[in-house]
mmCIF file of C-alpha atoms in Angstrom:
data_model
loop_
_atom_site.group_PDB
_atom_site.id
_atom_site.type_symbol
_atom_site.label_atom_id
_atom_site.label_comp_id
_atom_site.label_asym_id
_atom_site.label_seq_id
_atom_site.Cartn_x
_atom_site.Cartn_y
_atom_site.Cartn_z
ATOM 1 C CA MET Q 1 0.000 0.000 0.000
ATOM 2 C CA THR Q 2 1.563 3.249 -1.100
ATOM 3 C CA SER Q 3 0.609 6.674 0.196
ATOM 4 C CA GLU Q 4 -1.016 7.521 -3.154
ATOM 5 C CA ARG Q 5 -3.744 4.943 -2.489
ATOM 6 C CA LEU Q 6 -4.683 6.421 0.887
ATOM 7 C CA LEU Q 7 -7.260 9.100 1.572
ATOM 8 C CA TYR Q 8 -6.286 11.085 4.667
ATOM 9 C CA ARG Q 9 -8.665 13.096 6.810
ATOM 10 C CA PHE Q 10 -7.509 15.827 9.165
ATOM 11 C CA HIS Q 11 -8.755 15.446 12.742
ATOM 12 C CA ARG Q 12 -8.576 18.450 15.065
ATOM 13 C CA GLU Q 13 -9.926 16.423 17.977
ATOM 14 C CA PRO Q 14 -8.216 13.236 19.160
ATOM 15 C CA VAL Q 15 -9.359 10.027 17.489
ATOM 16 C CA ARG Q 16 -8.592 6.557 18.785
ATOM 17 C CA LEU Q 17 -6.200 4.432 16.761
ATOM 18 C CA ARG Q 18 -8.062 1.526 15.206
ATOM 19 C CA PRO Q 19 -6.654 -1.602 13.544
ATOM 20 C CA ASP Q 20 -7.119 0.039 10.120
ATOM 21 C CA SER Q 21 -5.743 3.494 11.077
ATOM 22 C CA VAL Q 22 -2.859 4.614 8.883
ATOM 23 C CA LEU Q 23 -0.685 7.598 9.817
ATOM 24 C CA PRO Q 24 1.361 9.639 7.320
ATOM 25 C CA ALA Q 25 4.651 8.185 6.078
ATOM 26 C CA GLN Q 26 6.720 7.853 2.938
ATOM 27 C CA ARG Q 27 5.739 4.382 1.736
ATOM 28 C CA GLU Q 28 7.534 2.576 -1.056
ATOM 29 C CA ASP Q 29 7.044 -0.881 -2.536
ATOM 30 C CA VAL Q 30 10.480 -2.478 -2.696
ATOM 31 C CA VAL Q 31 12.141 -5.614 -4.022
ATOM 32 C CA LEU Q 32 14.977 -7.332 -2.163
ATOM 33 C CA HIS Q 33 17.554 -9.395 -4.044
ATOM 34 C CA THR Q 34 19.016 -12.513 -2.430
ATOM 35 C CA GLN Q 35 22.459 -13.930 -3.017
ATOM 36 C CA ASP Q 36 20.874 -17.095 -4.428
ATOM 37 C CA GLY Q 37 19.041 -15.139 -7.127
ATOM 38 C CA LEU Q 38 15.538 -14.571 -5.760
ATOM 39 C CA GLU Q 39 13.410 -11.428 -5.630
ATOM 40 C CA LEU Q 40 11.482 -10.791 -2.411
ATOM 41 C CA VAL Q 41 8.618 -8.295 -2.283
ATOM 42 C CA GLY Q 42 8.275 -5.814 0.551
ATOM 43 C CA GLU Q 43 7.523 -2.289 1.709
ATOM 44 C CA LEU Q 44 9.667 0.407 3.270
ATOM 45 C CA ALA Q 45 7.891 3.014 5.408
ATOM 46 C CA LEU Q 46 9.820 6.140 6.442
ATOM 47 C CA PRO Q 47 8.847 9.163 8.542
ATOM 48 C CA ALA Q 48 6.981 11.623 6.349
ATOM 49 C CA GLU Q 49 8.961 14.748 7.156
ATOM 50 C CA SER Q 50 12.094 13.794 9.085
ATOM 51 C CA ALA Q 51 15.042 11.443 8.956
ATOM 52 C CA PRO Q 52 14.494 8.135 10.744
ATOM 53 C CA LYS Q 53 16.066 7.744 14.169
ATOM 54 C CA ALA Q 54 16.398 3.974 13.802
ATOM 55 C CA THR Q 55 15.327 1.115 11.543
ATOM 56 C CA LEU Q 56 13.222 -1.984 12.128
ATOM 57 C CA VAL Q 57 13.663 -5.034 9.892
ATOM 58 C CA LEU Q 58 10.604 -7.209 10.526
ATOM 59 C CA LEU Q 59 10.780 -11.008 10.098
ATOM 60 C CA HIS Q 60 7.296 -12.500 9.984
ATOM 61 C CA PRO Q 61 5.700 -15.646 11.472
ATOM 62 C CA LEU Q 62 5.645 -19.048 9.804
ATOM 63 C CA PRO Q 63 4.313 -18.714 6.228
ATOM 64 C CA THR Q 64 2.941 -22.263 6.212
ATOM 65 C CA HIS Q 65 0.667 -21.211 9.106
ATOM 66 C CA GLY Q 66 -0.479 -17.871 7.714
ATOM 67 C CA GLY Q 67 2.498 -15.660 8.538
ATOM 68 C CA PHE Q 68 3.480 -12.932 6.064
ATOM 69 C CA MET Q 69 4.573 -9.300 5.918
ATOM 70 C CA ASP Q 70 1.009 -8.154 6.703
ATOM 71 C CA SER Q 71 0.693 -10.157 9.935
ATOM 72 C CA HIS Q 72 -1.229 -7.704 12.090
ATOM 73 C CA VAL Q 73 1.421 -6.546 14.583
ATOM 74 C CA TYR Q 74 3.793 -5.781 11.700
ATOM 75 C CA ARG Q 75 1.197 -4.174 9.470
ATOM 76 C CA LYS Q 76 0.215 -1.842 12.289
ATOM 77 C CA ALA Q 77 3.874 -1.093 13.059
ATOM 78 C CA ALA Q 78 4.307 0.113 9.477
ATOM 79 C CA TYR Q 79 1.053 2.093 9.739
ATOM 80 C CA ARG Q 80 2.034 3.861 12.971
ATOM 81 C CA LEU Q 81 5.681 3.847 14.021
ATOM 82 C CA PRO Q 82 7.157 6.064 11.277
ATOM 83 C CA ALA Q 83 4.808 8.825 12.447
ATOM 84 C CA LEU Q 84 4.737 8.144 16.188
ATOM 85 C CA ALA Q 85 8.397 7.267 16.791
ATOM 86 C CA ASP Q 86 10.332 8.414 13.676
ATOM 87 C CA LEU Q 87 11.283 4.835 12.818
ATOM 88 C CA ALA Q 88 11.960 3.322 9.411
ATOM 89 C CA VAL Q 89 10.048 0.051 9.010
ATOM 90 C CA LEU Q 90 11.017 -2.601 6.462
ATOM 91 C CA ARG Q 91 8.695 -5.574 6.134
ATOM 92 C CA PHE Q 92 8.848 -8.193 3.419
ATOM 93 C CA ASN Q 93 7.726 -11.670 2.447
ATOM 94 C CA THR Q 94 10.337 -14.370 2.876
ATOM 95 C CA ARG Q 95 10.831 -16.806 0.015
ATOM 96 C CA GLY Q 96 7.672 -18.398 -1.310
ATOM 97 C CA THR Q 97 5.400 -16.220 0.835
ATOM 98 C CA THR Q 98 2.341 -14.396 -0.543
ATOM 99 C CA SER Q 99 0.542 -11.282 0.690
ATOM 100 C CA PRO Q 100 -1.491 -8.514 -0.980
ATOM 101 C CA ARG Q 101 1.856 -6.922 -1.907
ATOM 102 C CA GLY Q 102 2.687 -9.993 -4.014
ATOM 103 C CA THR Q 103 4.584 -13.269 -3.842
ATOM 104 C CA SER Q 104 8.283 -13.580 -3.166
ATOM 105 C CA GLN Q 105 10.144 -15.922 -5.456
ATOM 106 C CA GLY Q 106 11.347 -19.326 -4.295
ATOM 107 C CA GLU Q 107 9.856 -21.792 -1.863
ATOM 108 C CA PHE Q 108 9.644 -22.012 1.899
ATOM 109 C CA ASP Q 109 12.815 -23.761 3.087
ATOM 110 C CA GLU Q 110 12.188 -24.518 6.780
ATOM 111 C CA GLY Q 111 14.460 -21.649 7.824
ATOM 112 C CA GLU Q 112 17.513 -22.796 5.857
ATOM 113 C CA GLY Q 113 17.429 -20.838 2.584
ATOM 114 C CA GLU Q 114 15.820 -18.002 4.522
ATOM 115 C CA ARG Q 115 19.315 -17.068 5.707
ATOM 116 C CA PHE Q 116 19.683 -15.409 2.306
ATOM 117 C CA ASP Q 117 16.435 -13.489 2.904
ATOM 118 C CA VAL Q 118 17.737 -12.028 6.175
ATOM 119 C CA ALA Q 119 20.985 -11.028 4.447
ATOM 120 C CA ALA Q 120 19.061 -9.444 1.548
ATOM 121 C CA ALA Q 121 17.052 -7.280 3.952
ATOM 122 C CA LEU Q 122 20.207 -6.100 5.679
ATOM 123 C CA ASP Q 123 21.854 -5.467 2.307
ATOM 124 C CA PHE Q 124 18.891 -3.277 1.403
ATOM 125 C CA VAL Q 125 18.892 -1.116 4.529
ATOM 126 C CA GLU Q 126 22.659 -0.751 4.283
ATOM 127 C CA GLU Q 127 22.406 0.370 0.644
ATOM 128 C CA ARG Q 128 19.751 2.903 1.649
ATOM 129 C CA GLY Q 129 21.944 4.222 4.444
ATOM 130 C CA LEU Q 130 19.281 3.652 7.088
ATOM 131 C CA PRO Q 131 20.457 4.106 10.697
ATOM 132 C CA ASP Q 132 20.600 1.937 13.824
ATOM 133 C CA VAL Q 133 19.181 -1.311 12.453
ATOM 134 C CA TRP Q 134 17.287 -3.693 14.738
ATOM 135 C CA LEU Q 135 15.961 -7.110 13.759
ATOM 136 C CA VAL Q 136 12.459 -7.889 15.018
ATOM 137 C CA GLY Q 137 11.323 -11.493 14.775
ATOM 138 C CA TRP Q 138 7.886 -12.914 15.545
ATOM 139 C CA SER Q 139 7.473 -16.674 16.054
ATOM 140 C CA PHE Q 140 9.252 -18.243 13.029
ATOM 141 C CA GLY Q 141 10.923 -14.871 12.529
ATOM 142 C CA THR Q 142 12.612 -15.230 15.938
ATOM 143 C CA GLU Q 143 14.316 -18.380 14.684
ATOM 144 C CA LEU Q 144 15.760 -16.421 11.772
ATOM 145 C CA VAL Q 145 16.972 -13.690 14.137
ATOM 146 C CA LEU Q 146 18.680 -16.137 16.494
ATOM 147 C CA ARG Q 147 20.219 -18.239 13.742
ATOM 148 C CA TYR Q 148 21.353 -15.561 11.306
ATOM 149 C CA GLY Q 149 21.494 -12.240 13.147
ATOM 150 C CA SER Q 150 24.519 -13.375 15.116
ATOM 151 C CA VAL Q 151 26.699 -14.429 12.166
ATOM 152 C CA ARG Q 152 28.814 -12.257 9.906
ATOM 153 C CA PRO Q 153 28.325 -10.199 7.846
ATOM 154 C CA ASN Q 154 24.859 -9.712 9.389
ATOM 155 C CA LEU Q 155 26.290 -9.293 12.869
ATOM 156 C CA GLY Q 156 28.224 -6.183 11.961
ATOM 157 C CA ARG Q 157 25.140 -4.477 10.518
ATOM 158 C CA ILE Q 158 22.668 -4.610 13.402
ATOM 159 C CA ASN Q 159 22.407 -2.849 16.759
ATOM 160 C CA GLY Q 160 20.285 -5.467 18.480
ATOM 161 C CA ALA Q 161 17.173 -7.603 18.205
ATOM 162 C CA ILE Q 162 13.692 -8.102 19.626
ATOM 163 C CA LEU Q 163 11.889 -11.444 19.774
ATOM 164 C CA LEU Q 164 8.107 -11.803 19.902
ATOM 165 C CA SER Q 165 6.753 -15.219 20.986
ATOM 166 C CA PRO Q 166 9.909 -17.294 20.365
ATOM 167 C CA PRO Q 167 8.951 -20.983 19.950
ATOM 168 C CA LEU Q 168 12.569 -22.255 19.903
ATOM 169 C CA HIS Q 169 11.678 -24.958 17.391
ATOM 170 C CA ARG Q 170 14.505 -24.405 14.905
ATOM 171 C CA ALA Q 171 16.937 -22.266 16.885
ATOM 172 C CA THR Q 172 19.342 -24.371 18.938
ATOM 173 C CA MET Q 173 21.037 -23.799 22.270
ATOM 174 C CA GLU Q 174 24.224 -23.220 20.273
ATOM 175 C CA ASP Q 175 22.437 -20.364 18.482
ATOM 176 C CA LEU Q 176 21.523 -18.859 21.853
ATOM 177 C CA ASP Q 177 25.080 -19.245 23.155
ATOM 178 C CA ARG Q 178 26.420 -17.580 20.021
ATOM 179 C CA TRP Q 179 24.039 -14.650 20.458
ATOM 180 C CA GLU Q 180 25.255 -14.132 24.028
ATOM 181 C CA GLY Q 181 28.769 -13.949 22.652
ATOM 182 C CA THR Q 182 27.887 -11.044 20.365
ATOM 183 C CA GLY Q 183 27.333 -8.620 23.221
ATOM 184 C CA LEU Q 184 24.325 -7.183 21.371
ATOM 185 C CA PRO Q 185 21.122 -6.359 23.257
ATOM 186 C CA LEU Q 186 18.284 -8.857 22.975
ATOM 187 C CA LYS Q 187 14.758 -8.171 24.231
ATOM 188 C CA ILE Q 188 12.298 -11.056 24.407
ATOM 189 C CA LEU Q 189 8.527 -10.664 24.787
ATOM 190 C CA VAL Q 190 6.867 -13.866 25.997
ATOM 191 C CA PRO Q 191 3.069 -14.125 26.235
ATOM 192 C CA GLU Q 192 1.650 -15.567 29.443
ATOM 193 C CA PHE Q 193 -0.462 -18.026 27.450
ATOM 194 C CA ASP Q 194 1.882 -18.750 24.563
ATOM 195 C CA ASP Q 195 1.225 -21.948 22.614
ATOM 196 C CA TYR Q 196 4.891 -22.982 22.542
ATOM 197 C CA LEU Q 197 7.118 -21.264 25.125
ATOM 198 C CA ARG Q 198 5.726 -19.644 28.264
ATOM 199 C CA PRO Q 199 7.512 -17.252 30.630
ATOM 200 C CA ALA Q 200 8.770 -19.751 33.230
ATOM 201 C CA GLU Q 201 10.390 -21.980 30.610
ATOM 202 C CA ALA Q 202 11.675 -18.976 28.693
ATOM 203 C CA HIS Q 203 13.354 -17.629 31.847
ATOM 204 C CA GLU Q 204 15.018 -20.989 32.374
ATOM 205 C CA VAL Q 205 16.293 -21.417 28.819
ATOM 206 C CA PHE Q 206 17.318 -17.854 28.027
ATOM 207 C CA GLY Q 207 18.622 -17.295 31.556
ATOM 208 C CA ARG Q 208 21.018 -20.196 31.054
ATOM 209 C CA HIS Q 209 22.141 -19.366 27.527
ATOM 210 C CA VAL Q 210 21.566 -15.609 27.055
ATOM 211 C CA PRO Q 211 21.712 -14.182 30.600
ATOM 212 C CA SER Q 212 22.228 -10.665 29.256
ATOM 213 C CA ALA Q 213 18.846 -10.714 27.480
ATOM 214 C CA GLU Q 214 15.905 -8.707 28.793
ATOM 215 C CA LEU Q 215 12.961 -11.072 29.089
ATOM 216 C CA VAL Q 216 9.510 -9.479 29.417
ATOM 217 C CA PRO Q 217 6.534 -11.698 30.313
ATOM 218 C CA VAL Q 218 3.268 -10.178 29.100
ATOM 219 C CA ALA Q 219 0.276 -11.013 31.259
ATOM 220 C CA GLY Q 220 -2.819 -12.175 29.423
ATOM 221 C CA ALA Q 221 -1.202 -12.275 25.981
ATOM 222 C CA LYS Q 222 -1.209 -15.198 23.559
ATOM 223 C CA HIS Q 223 1.167 -16.240 20.791
ATOM 224 C CA LEU Q 224 -0.534 -14.152 18.117
ATOM 225 C CA TRP Q 225 -0.883 -10.977 20.229
ATOM 226 C CA VAL Q 226 -4.562 -10.630 19.343
ATOM 227 C CA GLY Q 227 -6.165 -7.515 20.811
ATOM 228 C CA GLU Q 228 -5.307 -3.859 20.389
ATOM 229 C CA LYS Q 229 -3.932 -3.494 23.925
ATOM 230 C CA TYR Q 230 -1.365 -6.209 23.222
ATOM 231 C CA VAL Q 231 -0.394 -4.681 19.886
ATOM 232 C CA GLN Q 232 0.171 -1.333 21.604
ATOM 233 C CA ARG Q 233 2.211 -3.071 24.324
ATOM 234 C CA VAL Q 234 4.414 -4.775 21.733
ATOM 235 C CA HIS Q 235 4.951 -1.543 19.821
ATOM 236 C CA GLN Q 236 5.871 0.320 23.012
ATOM 237 C CA GLU Q 237 8.341 -2.373 24.049
ATOM 238 C CA ILE Q 238 9.943 -2.226 20.589
ATOM 239 C CA VAL Q 239 10.232 1.564 20.670
ATOM 240 C CA ASP Q 240 11.641 1.489 24.210
ATOM 241 C CA ALA Q 241 14.307 -1.032 23.218
ATOM 242 C CA VAL Q 242 15.348 0.768 20.061
ATOM 243 C CA LEU Q 243 15.249 4.402 21.227
ATOM 244 C CA GLY Q 244 16.080 3.983 24.907
ATOM 245 C CA ASP Q 245 15.815 7.205 26.884
ATOM 246 C CA ASP Q 246 14.569 8.999 23.766
ATOM 247 C CA ALA Q 247 11.586 6.686 23.340
ATOM 248 C CA PRO Q 248 8.222 8.456 23.265
ATOM 249 C CA THR Q 249 5.162 7.091 24.995
ATOM 250 C CA LEU Q 250 2.992 5.918 22.135
ATOM 251 C CA PRO Q 251 -0.515 7.393 22.202
ATOM 252 C CA ALA Q 252 -3.757 5.501 21.847
ATOM 253 C CA GLU Q 253 -5.317 8.615 20.304
ATOM 254 C CA VAL Q 254 -3.963 11.013 17.701
ATOM 255 C CA THR Q 255 -4.835 14.277 16.011
ATOM 256 C CA GLY Q 256 -3.975 15.407 12.481
ATOM 257 C CA LEU Q 257 -3.963 13.285 9.349
ATOM 258 C CA VAL Q 258 -5.322 9.738 9.577
ATOM 259 C CA ALA Q 259 -6.312 7.397 6.755
ATOM 260 C CA LYS Q 260 -8.207 4.126 6.734
ATOM 261 C CA ALA Q 261 -6.542 1.075 5.191
#
């Protein structure tokens, strides 16, 4: 969805952010090129009138179970965070994944060939000169972060990472140990009622292998973060991790230009 397809209305009085609320940004359909010759479709959203303070590279949930670049937490991050936190947001479909934006070439490869997809995203943000890059993984995307964010040349191009609902199905304890050795910050959001890894087990595993990580249990949440209050919580935790002391408190209501997706 590019800005040209949106119809903005100006609101003088505060209006509550809804799941389909879109705030102003520079939005561009992009294509990422992998080292093994594939084209991956995506979108880059930048602040409308200022330089980005930092960059999010979003790695989506499992495509064989409905995950794609428009998975709701990520779609709403692209709708909101360029305007509310001056962040650049890159989201894309990994190989073989389809969304309204289109289908990325290739086939799902159980997290193996996807190492080229992670590298292609980091190539792209580096070529664009985007600042302070953070990987954000959700479910399957956390496996890609843990496996490939901590290896060179990717390692030298990121400032840290955030995990949402890590299942630890494909990432190994060796991957966790290697991440600890990077010295990079890692923030982990674990839903109270996750389908795969709940807070007590997460504390045990990450506490043993990545003791420097910040693990945040989220009361009431489930693996898919359904519900606007959980989406807002995730977005705030991301902004806090990336911007630190400069992080704004994200509003639930806004004034000014708002479009409907």
